[in-house]
Coordinates of C-alpha atoms and ligand atoms in Angstrom, one line a residue:
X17 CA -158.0 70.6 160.3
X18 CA -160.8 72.7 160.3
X19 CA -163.8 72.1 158.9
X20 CA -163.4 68.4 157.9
X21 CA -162.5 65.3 159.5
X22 CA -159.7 63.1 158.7
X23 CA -159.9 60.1 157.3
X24 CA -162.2 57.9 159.9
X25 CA -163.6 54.5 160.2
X26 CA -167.0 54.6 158.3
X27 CA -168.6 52.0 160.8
X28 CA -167.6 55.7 163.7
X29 CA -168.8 58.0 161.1
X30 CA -172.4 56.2 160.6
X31 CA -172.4 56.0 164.7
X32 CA -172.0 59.8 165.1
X33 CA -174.9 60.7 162.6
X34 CA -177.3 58.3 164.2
X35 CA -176.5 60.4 167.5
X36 CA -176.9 64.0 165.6
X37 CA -180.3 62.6 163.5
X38 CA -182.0 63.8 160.7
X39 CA -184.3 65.9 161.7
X40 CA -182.5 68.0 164.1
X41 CA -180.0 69.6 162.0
X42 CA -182.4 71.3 159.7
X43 CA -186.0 69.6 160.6
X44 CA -187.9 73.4 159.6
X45 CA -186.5 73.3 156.2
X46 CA -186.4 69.8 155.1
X47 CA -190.4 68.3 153.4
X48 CA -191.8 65.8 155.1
X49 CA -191.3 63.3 152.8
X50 CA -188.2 63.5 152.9
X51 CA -187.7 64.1 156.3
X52 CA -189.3 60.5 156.4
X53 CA -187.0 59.0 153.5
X54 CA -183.9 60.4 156.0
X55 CA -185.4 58.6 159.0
X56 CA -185.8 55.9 157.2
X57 CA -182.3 55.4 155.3
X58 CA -181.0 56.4 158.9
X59 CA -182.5 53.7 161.0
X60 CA -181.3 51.1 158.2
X61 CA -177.8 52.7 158.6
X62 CA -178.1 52.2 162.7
X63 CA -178.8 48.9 162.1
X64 CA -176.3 48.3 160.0
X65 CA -173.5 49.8 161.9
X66 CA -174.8 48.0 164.9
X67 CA -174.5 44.9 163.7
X68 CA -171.3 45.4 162.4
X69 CA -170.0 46.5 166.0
X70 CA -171.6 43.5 167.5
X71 CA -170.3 40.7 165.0
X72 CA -167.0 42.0 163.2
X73 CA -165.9 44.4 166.2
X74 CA -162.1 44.2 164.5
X75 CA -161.6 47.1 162.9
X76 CA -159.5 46.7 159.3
X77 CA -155.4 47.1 159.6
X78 CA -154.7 50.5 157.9
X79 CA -152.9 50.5 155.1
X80 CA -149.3 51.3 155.9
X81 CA -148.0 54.6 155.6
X82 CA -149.5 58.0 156.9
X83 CA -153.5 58.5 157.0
X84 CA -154.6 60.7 154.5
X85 CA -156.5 64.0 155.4
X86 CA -159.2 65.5 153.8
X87 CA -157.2 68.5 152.5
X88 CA -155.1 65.5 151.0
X89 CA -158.2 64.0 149.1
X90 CA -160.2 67.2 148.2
X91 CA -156.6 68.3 146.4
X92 CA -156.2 65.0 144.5
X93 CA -160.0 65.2 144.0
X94 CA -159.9 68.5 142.2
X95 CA -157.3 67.8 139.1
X96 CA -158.6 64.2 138.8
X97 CA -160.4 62.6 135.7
X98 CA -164.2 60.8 136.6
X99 CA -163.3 56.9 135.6
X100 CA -167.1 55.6 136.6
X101 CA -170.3 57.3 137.1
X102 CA -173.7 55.7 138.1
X103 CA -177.5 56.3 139.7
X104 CA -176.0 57.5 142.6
X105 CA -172.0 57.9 143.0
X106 CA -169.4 59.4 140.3
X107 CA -166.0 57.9 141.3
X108 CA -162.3 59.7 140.0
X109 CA -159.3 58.4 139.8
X110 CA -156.8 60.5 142.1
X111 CA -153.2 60.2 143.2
X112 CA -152.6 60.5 146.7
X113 CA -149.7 62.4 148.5
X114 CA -146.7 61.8 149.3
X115 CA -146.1 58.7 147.2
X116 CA -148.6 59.6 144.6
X117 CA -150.7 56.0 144.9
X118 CA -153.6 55.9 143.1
X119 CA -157.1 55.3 144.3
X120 CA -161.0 55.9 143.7
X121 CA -162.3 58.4 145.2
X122 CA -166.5 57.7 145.5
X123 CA -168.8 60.4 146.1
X124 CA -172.0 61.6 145.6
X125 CA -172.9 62.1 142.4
X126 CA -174.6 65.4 142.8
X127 CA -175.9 65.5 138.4
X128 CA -177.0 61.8 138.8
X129 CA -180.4 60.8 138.4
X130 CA -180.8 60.0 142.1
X131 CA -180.4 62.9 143.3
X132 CA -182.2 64.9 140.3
X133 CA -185.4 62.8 141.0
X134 CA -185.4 63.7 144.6
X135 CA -184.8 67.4 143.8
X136 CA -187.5 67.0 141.2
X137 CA -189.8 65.8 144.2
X138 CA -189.1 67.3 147.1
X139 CA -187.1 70.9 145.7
X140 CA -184.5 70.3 148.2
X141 CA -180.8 69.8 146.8
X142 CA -179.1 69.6 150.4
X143 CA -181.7 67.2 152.0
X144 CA -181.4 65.1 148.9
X145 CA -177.6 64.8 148.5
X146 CA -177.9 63.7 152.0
X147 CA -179.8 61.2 151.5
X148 CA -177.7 59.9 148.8
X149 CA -175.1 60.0 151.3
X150 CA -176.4 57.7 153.1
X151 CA -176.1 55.2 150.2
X152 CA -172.4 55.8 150.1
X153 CA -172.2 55.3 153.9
X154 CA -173.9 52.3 154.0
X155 CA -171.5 50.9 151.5
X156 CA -168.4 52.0 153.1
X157 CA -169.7 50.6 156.7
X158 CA -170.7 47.3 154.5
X159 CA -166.8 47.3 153.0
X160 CA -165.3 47.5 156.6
X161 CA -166.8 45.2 157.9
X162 CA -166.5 42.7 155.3
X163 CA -162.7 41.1 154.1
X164 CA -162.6 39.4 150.8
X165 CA -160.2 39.8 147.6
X166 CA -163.0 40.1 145.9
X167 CA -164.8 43.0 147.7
X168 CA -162.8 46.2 146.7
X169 CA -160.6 47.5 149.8
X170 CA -161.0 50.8 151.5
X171 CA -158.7 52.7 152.7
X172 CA -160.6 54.8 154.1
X173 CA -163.3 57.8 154.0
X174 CA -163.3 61.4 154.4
X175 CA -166.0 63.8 155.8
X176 CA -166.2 67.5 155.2
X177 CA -168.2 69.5 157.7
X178 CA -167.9 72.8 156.8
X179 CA -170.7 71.4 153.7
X180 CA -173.6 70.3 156.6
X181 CA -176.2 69.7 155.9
X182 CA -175.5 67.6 152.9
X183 CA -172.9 65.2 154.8
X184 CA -170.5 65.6 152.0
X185 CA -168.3 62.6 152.0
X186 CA -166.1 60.8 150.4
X187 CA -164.8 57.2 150.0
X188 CA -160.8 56.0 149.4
X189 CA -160.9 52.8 147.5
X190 CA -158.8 50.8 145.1
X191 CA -158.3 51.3 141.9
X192 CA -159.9 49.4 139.4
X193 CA -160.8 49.6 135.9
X194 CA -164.5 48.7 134.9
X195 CA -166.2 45.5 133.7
X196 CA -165.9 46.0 129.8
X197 CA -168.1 42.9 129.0
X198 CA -167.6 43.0 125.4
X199 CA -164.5 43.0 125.7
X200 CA -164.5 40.1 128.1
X201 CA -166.1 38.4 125.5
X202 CA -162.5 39.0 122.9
X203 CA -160.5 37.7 125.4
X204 CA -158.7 33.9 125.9
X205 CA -161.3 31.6 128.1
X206 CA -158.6 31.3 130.4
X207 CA -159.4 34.7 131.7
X208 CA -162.5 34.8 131.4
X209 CA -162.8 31.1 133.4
X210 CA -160.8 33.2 136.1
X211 CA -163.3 36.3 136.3
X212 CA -166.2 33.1 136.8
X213 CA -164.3 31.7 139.5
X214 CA -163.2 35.0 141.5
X215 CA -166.8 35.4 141.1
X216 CA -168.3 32.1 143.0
X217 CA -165.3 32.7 145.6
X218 CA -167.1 35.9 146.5
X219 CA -170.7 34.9 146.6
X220 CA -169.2 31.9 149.0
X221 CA -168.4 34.3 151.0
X222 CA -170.9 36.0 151.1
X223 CA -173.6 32.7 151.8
X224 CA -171.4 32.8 154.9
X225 CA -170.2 36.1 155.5
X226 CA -169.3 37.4 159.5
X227 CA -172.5 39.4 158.8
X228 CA -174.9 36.9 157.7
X229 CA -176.0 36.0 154.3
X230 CA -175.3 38.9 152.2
X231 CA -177.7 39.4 148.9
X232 CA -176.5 42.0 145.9
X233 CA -179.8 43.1 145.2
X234 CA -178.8 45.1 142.4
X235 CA -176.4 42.5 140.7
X236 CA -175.1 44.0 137.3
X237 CA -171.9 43.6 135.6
X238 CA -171.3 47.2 135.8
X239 CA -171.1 47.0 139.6
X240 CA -168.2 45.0 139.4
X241 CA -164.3 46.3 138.7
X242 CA -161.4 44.6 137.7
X243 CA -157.9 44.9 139.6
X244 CA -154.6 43.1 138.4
X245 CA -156.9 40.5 136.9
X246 CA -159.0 39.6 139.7
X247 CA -162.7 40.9 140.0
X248 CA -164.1 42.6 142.6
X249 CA -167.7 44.4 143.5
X250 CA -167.5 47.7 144.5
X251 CA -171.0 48.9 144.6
X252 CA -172.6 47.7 147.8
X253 CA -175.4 50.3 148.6
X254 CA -177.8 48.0 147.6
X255 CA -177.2 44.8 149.6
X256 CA -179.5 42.8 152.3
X257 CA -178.2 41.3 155.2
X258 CA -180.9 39.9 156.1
X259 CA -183.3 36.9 154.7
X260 CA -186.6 37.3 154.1
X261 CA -189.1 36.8 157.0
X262 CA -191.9 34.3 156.1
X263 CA -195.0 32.0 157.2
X264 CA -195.3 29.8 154.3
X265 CA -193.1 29.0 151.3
X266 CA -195.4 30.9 148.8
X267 CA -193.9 34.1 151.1
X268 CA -190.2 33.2 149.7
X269 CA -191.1 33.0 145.6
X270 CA -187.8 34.2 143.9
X271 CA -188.2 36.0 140.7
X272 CA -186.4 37.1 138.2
X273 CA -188.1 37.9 134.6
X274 CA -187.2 34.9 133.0
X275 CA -187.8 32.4 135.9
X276 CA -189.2 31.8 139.2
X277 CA -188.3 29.3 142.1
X278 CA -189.7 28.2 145.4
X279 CA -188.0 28.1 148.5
X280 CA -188.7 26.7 151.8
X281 CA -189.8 28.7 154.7
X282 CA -188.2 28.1 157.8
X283 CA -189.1 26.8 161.1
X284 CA -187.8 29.8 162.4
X285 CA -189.8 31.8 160.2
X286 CA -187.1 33.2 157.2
X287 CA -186.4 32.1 153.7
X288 CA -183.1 30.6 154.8
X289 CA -180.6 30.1 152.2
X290 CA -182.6 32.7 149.8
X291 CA -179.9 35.1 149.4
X292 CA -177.4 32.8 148.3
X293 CA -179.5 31.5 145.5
X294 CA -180.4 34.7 144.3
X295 CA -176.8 35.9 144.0
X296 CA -176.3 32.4 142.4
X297 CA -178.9 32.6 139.6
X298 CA -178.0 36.8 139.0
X299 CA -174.3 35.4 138.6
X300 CA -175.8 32.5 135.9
X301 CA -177.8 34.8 133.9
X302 CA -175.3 37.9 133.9
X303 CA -171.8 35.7 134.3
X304 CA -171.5 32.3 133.4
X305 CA -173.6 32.2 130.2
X306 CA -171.7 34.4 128.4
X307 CA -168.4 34.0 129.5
X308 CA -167.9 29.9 130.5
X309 CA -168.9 28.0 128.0
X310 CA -167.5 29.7 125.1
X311 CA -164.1 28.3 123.2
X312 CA -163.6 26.4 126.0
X313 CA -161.2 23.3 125.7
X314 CA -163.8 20.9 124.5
X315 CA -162.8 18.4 127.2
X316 CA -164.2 20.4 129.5
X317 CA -167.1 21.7 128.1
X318 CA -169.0 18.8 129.4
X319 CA -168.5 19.9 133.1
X320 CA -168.9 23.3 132.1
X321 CA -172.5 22.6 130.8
X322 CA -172.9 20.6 134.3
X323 CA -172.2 24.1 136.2
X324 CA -174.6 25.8 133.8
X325 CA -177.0 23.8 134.3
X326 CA -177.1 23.1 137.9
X327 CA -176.8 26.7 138.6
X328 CA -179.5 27.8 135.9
X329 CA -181.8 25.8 137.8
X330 CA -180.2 26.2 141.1
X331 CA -180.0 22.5 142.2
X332 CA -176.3 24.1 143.3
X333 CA -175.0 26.2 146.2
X334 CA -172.6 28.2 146.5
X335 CA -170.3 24.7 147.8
X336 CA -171.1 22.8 144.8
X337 CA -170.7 25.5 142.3
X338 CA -167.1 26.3 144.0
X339 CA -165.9 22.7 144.4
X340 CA -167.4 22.2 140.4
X341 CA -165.0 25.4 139.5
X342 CA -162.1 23.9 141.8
X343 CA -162.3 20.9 139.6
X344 CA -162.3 22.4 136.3
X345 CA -159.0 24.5 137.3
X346 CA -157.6 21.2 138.5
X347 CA -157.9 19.4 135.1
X348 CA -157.1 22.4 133.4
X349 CA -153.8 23.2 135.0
X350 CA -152.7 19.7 134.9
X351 CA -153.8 19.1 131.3
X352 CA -155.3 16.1 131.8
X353 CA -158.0 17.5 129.7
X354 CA -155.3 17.1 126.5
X355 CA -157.2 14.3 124.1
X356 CA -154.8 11.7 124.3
X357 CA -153.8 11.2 120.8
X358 CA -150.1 11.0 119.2
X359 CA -148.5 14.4 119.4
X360 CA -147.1 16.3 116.0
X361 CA -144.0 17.2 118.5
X362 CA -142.4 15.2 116.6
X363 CA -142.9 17.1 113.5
X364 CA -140.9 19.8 115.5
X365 CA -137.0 20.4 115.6
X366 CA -135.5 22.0 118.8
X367 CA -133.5 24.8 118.3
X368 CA -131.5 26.0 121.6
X369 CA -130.8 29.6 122.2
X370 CA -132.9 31.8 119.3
X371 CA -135.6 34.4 120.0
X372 CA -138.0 36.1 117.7
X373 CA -136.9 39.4 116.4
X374 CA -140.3 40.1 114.9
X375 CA -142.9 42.5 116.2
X376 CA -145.9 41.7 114.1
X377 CA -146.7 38.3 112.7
X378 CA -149.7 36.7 111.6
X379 CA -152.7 36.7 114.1
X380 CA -154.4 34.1 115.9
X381 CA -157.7 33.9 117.8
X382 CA -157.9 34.9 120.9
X383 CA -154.2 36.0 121.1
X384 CA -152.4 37.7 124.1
X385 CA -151.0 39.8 122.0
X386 CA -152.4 42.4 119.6
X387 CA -149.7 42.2 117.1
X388 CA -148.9 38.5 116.8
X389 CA -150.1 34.9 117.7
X390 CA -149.6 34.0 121.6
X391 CA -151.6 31.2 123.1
X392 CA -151.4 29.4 126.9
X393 CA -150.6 26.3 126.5
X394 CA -149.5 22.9 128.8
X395 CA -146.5 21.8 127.1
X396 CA -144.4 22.2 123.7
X397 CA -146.6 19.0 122.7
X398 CA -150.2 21.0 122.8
X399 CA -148.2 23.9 121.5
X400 CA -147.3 21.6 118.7
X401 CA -150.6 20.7 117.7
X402 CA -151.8 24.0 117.4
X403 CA -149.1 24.9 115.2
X404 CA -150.1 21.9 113.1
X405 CA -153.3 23.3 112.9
X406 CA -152.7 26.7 111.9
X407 CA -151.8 26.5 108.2
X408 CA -149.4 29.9 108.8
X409 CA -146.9 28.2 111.7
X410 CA -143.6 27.4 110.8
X411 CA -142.0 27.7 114.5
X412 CA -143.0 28.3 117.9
X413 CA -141.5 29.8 121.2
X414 CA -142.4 28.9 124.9
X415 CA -141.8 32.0 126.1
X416 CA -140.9 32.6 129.8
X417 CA -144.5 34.6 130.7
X418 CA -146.6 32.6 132.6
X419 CA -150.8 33.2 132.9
X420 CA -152.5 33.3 136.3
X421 CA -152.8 29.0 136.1
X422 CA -149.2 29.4 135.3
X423 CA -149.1 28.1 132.1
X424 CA -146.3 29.1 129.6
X425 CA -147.3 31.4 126.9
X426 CA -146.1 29.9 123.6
X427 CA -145.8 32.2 120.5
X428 CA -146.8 31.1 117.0
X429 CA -145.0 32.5 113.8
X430 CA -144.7 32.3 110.4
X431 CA -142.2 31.7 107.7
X432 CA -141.5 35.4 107.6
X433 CA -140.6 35.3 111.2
X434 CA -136.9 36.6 111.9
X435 CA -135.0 34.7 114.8
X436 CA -132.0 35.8 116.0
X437 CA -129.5 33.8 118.5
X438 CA -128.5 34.9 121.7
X439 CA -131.6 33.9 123.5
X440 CA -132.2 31.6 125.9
X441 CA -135.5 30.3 124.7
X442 CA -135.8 27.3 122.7
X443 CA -137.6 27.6 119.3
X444 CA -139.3 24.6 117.6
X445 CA -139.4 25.0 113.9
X446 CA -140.9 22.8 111.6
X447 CA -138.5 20.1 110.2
X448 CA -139.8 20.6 106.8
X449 CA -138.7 23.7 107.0
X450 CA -135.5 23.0 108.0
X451 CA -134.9 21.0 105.2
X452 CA -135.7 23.3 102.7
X453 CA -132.2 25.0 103.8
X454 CA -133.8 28.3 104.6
X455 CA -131.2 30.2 106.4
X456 CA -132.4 29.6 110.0
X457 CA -131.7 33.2 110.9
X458 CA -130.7 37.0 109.9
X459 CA -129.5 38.7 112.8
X460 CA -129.3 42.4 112.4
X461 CA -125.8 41.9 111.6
X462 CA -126.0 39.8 109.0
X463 CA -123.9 36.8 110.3
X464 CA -125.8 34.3 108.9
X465 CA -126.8 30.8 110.3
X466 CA -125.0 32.1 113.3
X467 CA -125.8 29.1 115.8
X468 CA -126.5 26.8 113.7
X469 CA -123.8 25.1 116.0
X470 CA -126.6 25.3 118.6
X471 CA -128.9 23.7 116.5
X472 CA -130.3 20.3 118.6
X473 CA -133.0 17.9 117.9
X474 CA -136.0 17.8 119.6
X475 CA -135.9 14.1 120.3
X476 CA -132.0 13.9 119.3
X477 CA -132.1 12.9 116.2
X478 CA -130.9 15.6 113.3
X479 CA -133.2 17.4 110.5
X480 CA -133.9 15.6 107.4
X481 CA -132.1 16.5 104.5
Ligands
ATP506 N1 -162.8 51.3 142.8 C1 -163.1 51.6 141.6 N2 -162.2 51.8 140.7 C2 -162.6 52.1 139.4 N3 -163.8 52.3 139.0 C3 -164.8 52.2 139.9 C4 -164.5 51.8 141.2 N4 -165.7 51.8 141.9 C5 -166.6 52.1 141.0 N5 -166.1 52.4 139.8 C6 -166.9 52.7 138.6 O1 -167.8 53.8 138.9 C7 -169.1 53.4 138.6 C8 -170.1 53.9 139.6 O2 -169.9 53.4 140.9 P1 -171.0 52.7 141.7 O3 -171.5 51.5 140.9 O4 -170.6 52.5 143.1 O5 -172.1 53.8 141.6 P2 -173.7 53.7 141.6 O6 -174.2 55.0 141.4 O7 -174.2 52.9 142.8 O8 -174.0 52.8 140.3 P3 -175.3 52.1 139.8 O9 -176.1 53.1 139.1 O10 -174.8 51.0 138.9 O11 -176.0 51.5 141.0 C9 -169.1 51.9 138.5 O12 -170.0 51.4 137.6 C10 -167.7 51.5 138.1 O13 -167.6 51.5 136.7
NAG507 C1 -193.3 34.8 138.5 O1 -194.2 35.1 139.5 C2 -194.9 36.3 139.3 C3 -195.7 36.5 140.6 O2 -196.4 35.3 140.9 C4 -195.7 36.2 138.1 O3 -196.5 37.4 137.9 C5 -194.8 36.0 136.9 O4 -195.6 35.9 135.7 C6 -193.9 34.8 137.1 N1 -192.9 34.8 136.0 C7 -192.6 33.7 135.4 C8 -191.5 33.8 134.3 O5 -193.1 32.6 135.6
NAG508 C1 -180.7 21.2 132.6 O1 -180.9 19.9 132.0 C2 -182.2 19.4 131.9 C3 -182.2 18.0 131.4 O2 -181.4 18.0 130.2 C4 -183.1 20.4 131.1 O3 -184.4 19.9 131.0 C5 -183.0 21.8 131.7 O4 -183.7 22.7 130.9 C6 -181.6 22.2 131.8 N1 -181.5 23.5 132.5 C7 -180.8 24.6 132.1 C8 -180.9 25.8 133.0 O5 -180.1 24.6 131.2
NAG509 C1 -170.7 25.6 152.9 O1 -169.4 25.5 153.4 C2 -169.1 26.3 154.5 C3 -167.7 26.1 154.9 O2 -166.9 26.6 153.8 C4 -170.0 25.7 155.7 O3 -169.8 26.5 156.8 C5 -171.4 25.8 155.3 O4 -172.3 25.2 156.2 C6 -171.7 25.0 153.9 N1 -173.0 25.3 153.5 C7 -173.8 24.3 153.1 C8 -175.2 24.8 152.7 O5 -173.5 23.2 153.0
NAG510 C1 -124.1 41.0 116.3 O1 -123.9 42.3 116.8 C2 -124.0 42.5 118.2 C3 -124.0 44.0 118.5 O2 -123.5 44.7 117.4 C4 -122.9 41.7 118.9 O3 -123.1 41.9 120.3 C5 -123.1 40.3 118.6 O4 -122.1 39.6 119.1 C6 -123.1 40.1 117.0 N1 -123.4 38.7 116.8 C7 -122.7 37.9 116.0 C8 -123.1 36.5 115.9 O5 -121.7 38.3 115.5

């Protein structure tokens, strides 16, 4: 293929550049400044690569299926729409050949205000998408050499030669779709409990990561992506594998604009353990106090406001703070966080075999569903109560959907509800409305009470007449 490169291993691609250098490709054009800047980014990027060769020599399986070329990716590239643009990188959304997969494709974002600032400085547009490129290398050498479900995967990354000197590359990810944090904020604690713990999975990981402890120096929300539910950072240009270097502990302050800590220096002369922390506190203050706490079942808000704590003042690693989340998920899932108190199930009549054949229906806060009530819930008893609560419910249905804990999803209607027969879920209806002999169904054709030879009790005994 002439002109580019196919898709190679970044950790390769970083190794050829240190060999061809900065300054010899175009060292009479290029200011000093930025010659330096290069030099600079360059050595960081040697390091880098080298110590990826040296601890996690095992190069990432390929995906299966053919390797894509670069004629592959500048052809998706070109008829695809941007999904994410920052500082630095614009990434598209693209569908690959021959099975038409979809992935991001990252790149230099050439009208970002990285390179616009450096252009403004130096007057150099070639030298300074280059050194943005670098960025985007480090990233994708940083992504190979790191395995986690919550670090976005690469598949790969491209390099065009024929666009020297401005190392025009670009890098195959996984589709996501962007942190929406408002929108977060709308949606059942359940998921947002998940995007918390996918979150201190990752930063355990990284406090003992194949490459060392691993800070996101530049820990935002936006640098973060969501994939089938599960978050995932993908912006890792701006990461330190390395700890501080110290001689006393006023040399490893951590600060942030609302707080400071001190940490220990060493024996062998680092802040040990600083990186972690940091990442912790960033994921409190950005993370956990907006999305934790909030409608959570009130059982467990008291352990919640442990993890808040403990973390907001860092008295927690990354091992507490995961074995505090594994905890909360335990007495979630088995719903021993329930109040024990007499159930309203009994309130409830047990109808075998009906379905809802209504689209909208009253609403509920926060729903699954846009056009009716759907809640998780443990059992038909919890589901129970919460019909008893909402003055709307005559009936529910535990559906067959399961959430990621893999509790039912249980849908709450109203007295205008339609049910029809020939289902096989079971639909609780209140027995006060049984009584009042409202025809139990309509189906659309009109046969009514059809199965009302299905009808059976909840706990066997018949409505009240
Ligand atoms: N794999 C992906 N799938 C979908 N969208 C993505 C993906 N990766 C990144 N994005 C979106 O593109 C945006 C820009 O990517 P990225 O954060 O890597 O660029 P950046 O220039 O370093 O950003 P920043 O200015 O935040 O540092 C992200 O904020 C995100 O919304
Ligand atoms: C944190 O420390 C810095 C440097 O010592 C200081 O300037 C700043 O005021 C401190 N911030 C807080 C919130 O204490
Ligand atoms: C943690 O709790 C203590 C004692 O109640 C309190 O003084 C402190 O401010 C709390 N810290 C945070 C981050 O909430
Ligand atoms: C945290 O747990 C990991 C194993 O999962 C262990 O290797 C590490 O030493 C622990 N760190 C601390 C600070 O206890
Ligand atoms: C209602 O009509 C459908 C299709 O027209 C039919 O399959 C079904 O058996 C009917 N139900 C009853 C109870 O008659």
């Amino acid at each position: 293929m002439p002109g580019a490169l196919a898709v190679a291993l970044p950790a390769l691609l970083a190794l050829a550049w240190l060999r061809s250098g900065p300054g010899r490709l175009w060292g009479s054009e290029a200011p000093a400044g930025l010659q330096r800047e290069l030099a600079r980014r360059q050595r960081d990027l040697g390091r880098l690569a080298a110590v990826i060769q040296a601890r996690a020599p095992r190069p990432r399986p390929r995906p299966a299926g053919r390797a894509w070329g670069c004629a592959d990716v500048a052809r998706a590239a070109a008829g695809a729409s941007v999904v994410g643009a920052g500082i630095t990188k614009v990434v598209v959304r693209a569908a690959l050949p021959p099975a038409g997969r979809e992935v991001a494709l990252k790149s230099v974002h050439d009208a970002g205000r990285d390179v616009r600032r450096c252009v403004q400085q130096h007057g150099h547009p070639s030298g300074c998408r280059r050194l943005a490129a670098y960025k985007l290398l480090k990233e994708a050498t940083l992504l190979q050499g790191l395995e986690h479900p919550g670090i976005i995967q690469l598949h790969g990354q491209c390099y065009d030669s024929s666009a020297d000197p401005e190392m025009k590359i670009t890098s195959i990810l996984e589709l996501g779709t962007p942190l929406e944090m408002i929108e977060l904020l709308q949606t059942p604690w359940e998921k947002r409990f998940k995007i918390c713990l996918d979150l201190v999975e990752l930063l355990h990981y990284l406090a003992n990561s194949p490459l060392g402890s691993i800070a996101l120096l530049d820990f935002q929300p936006r640098q973060f992506v969501i994939v089938d539910g599960a978050l995932k950072v993908t912006d890792l240009d701006d990461v330190s594998t390395e700890e501080l270097s110290c001689q006393t502990d006023e040399d490893c302050l951590l600060e942030f604009p609302t707080r400071n800590f001190s940490h220990k220096c060493s024996t062998r002369g680092t802040c040990e353990g600083i990186n972690e922390r940091r990442n912790l506190f960033n994921a409190y203050r950005y993370f956990f106090t907006y999305l934790l706490p909030h409608t959570a079942p009130s059982v467990l808000q008291p352990l919640l406001k442990d993890i808040l704590n403990a973390t907001g003042d860092l008295r927690y690693g990354t091992n507490e703070t995961l074995r505090s989340f594994q905890k909360v998920l335990h007495l979630y899932k088995s719903g021993l966080y329930l109040p024990k108190k007499p159930s309203h199930l009994k309130e409830y009549v047990a109808l075998k075999g009906f379905g809802s054949g209504t689209a909208e229906d009253y609403k509920c806060w926060p729903s699954y569903s846009h056009s009716g009530c759907v809640l998780s819930v443990h059992n038909a008893k919890e589901a129970a109560d919460i019909c008893s609560s909402h003055s709307q419910c005559q009936h529910f249905i535990i559906t067959p959907q399961k959430t990621w804990t893999g509790r039912p999803l249980a849908l709450f209607q109203s007295s205008s509800a339609v049910l029809i027969p020939g289902s096989d879920t079971v639909v609780y209806m209140k027995r006060s409305a049984v009584s009042k002999g409202k025809p139990l169904t309509r189906s659309p054709n009109e046969s009514r009470d059809a199965g009302e030879k299905t009808l059976t009790g909840a706990n066997s005994s018949p409505p009240r007449r």
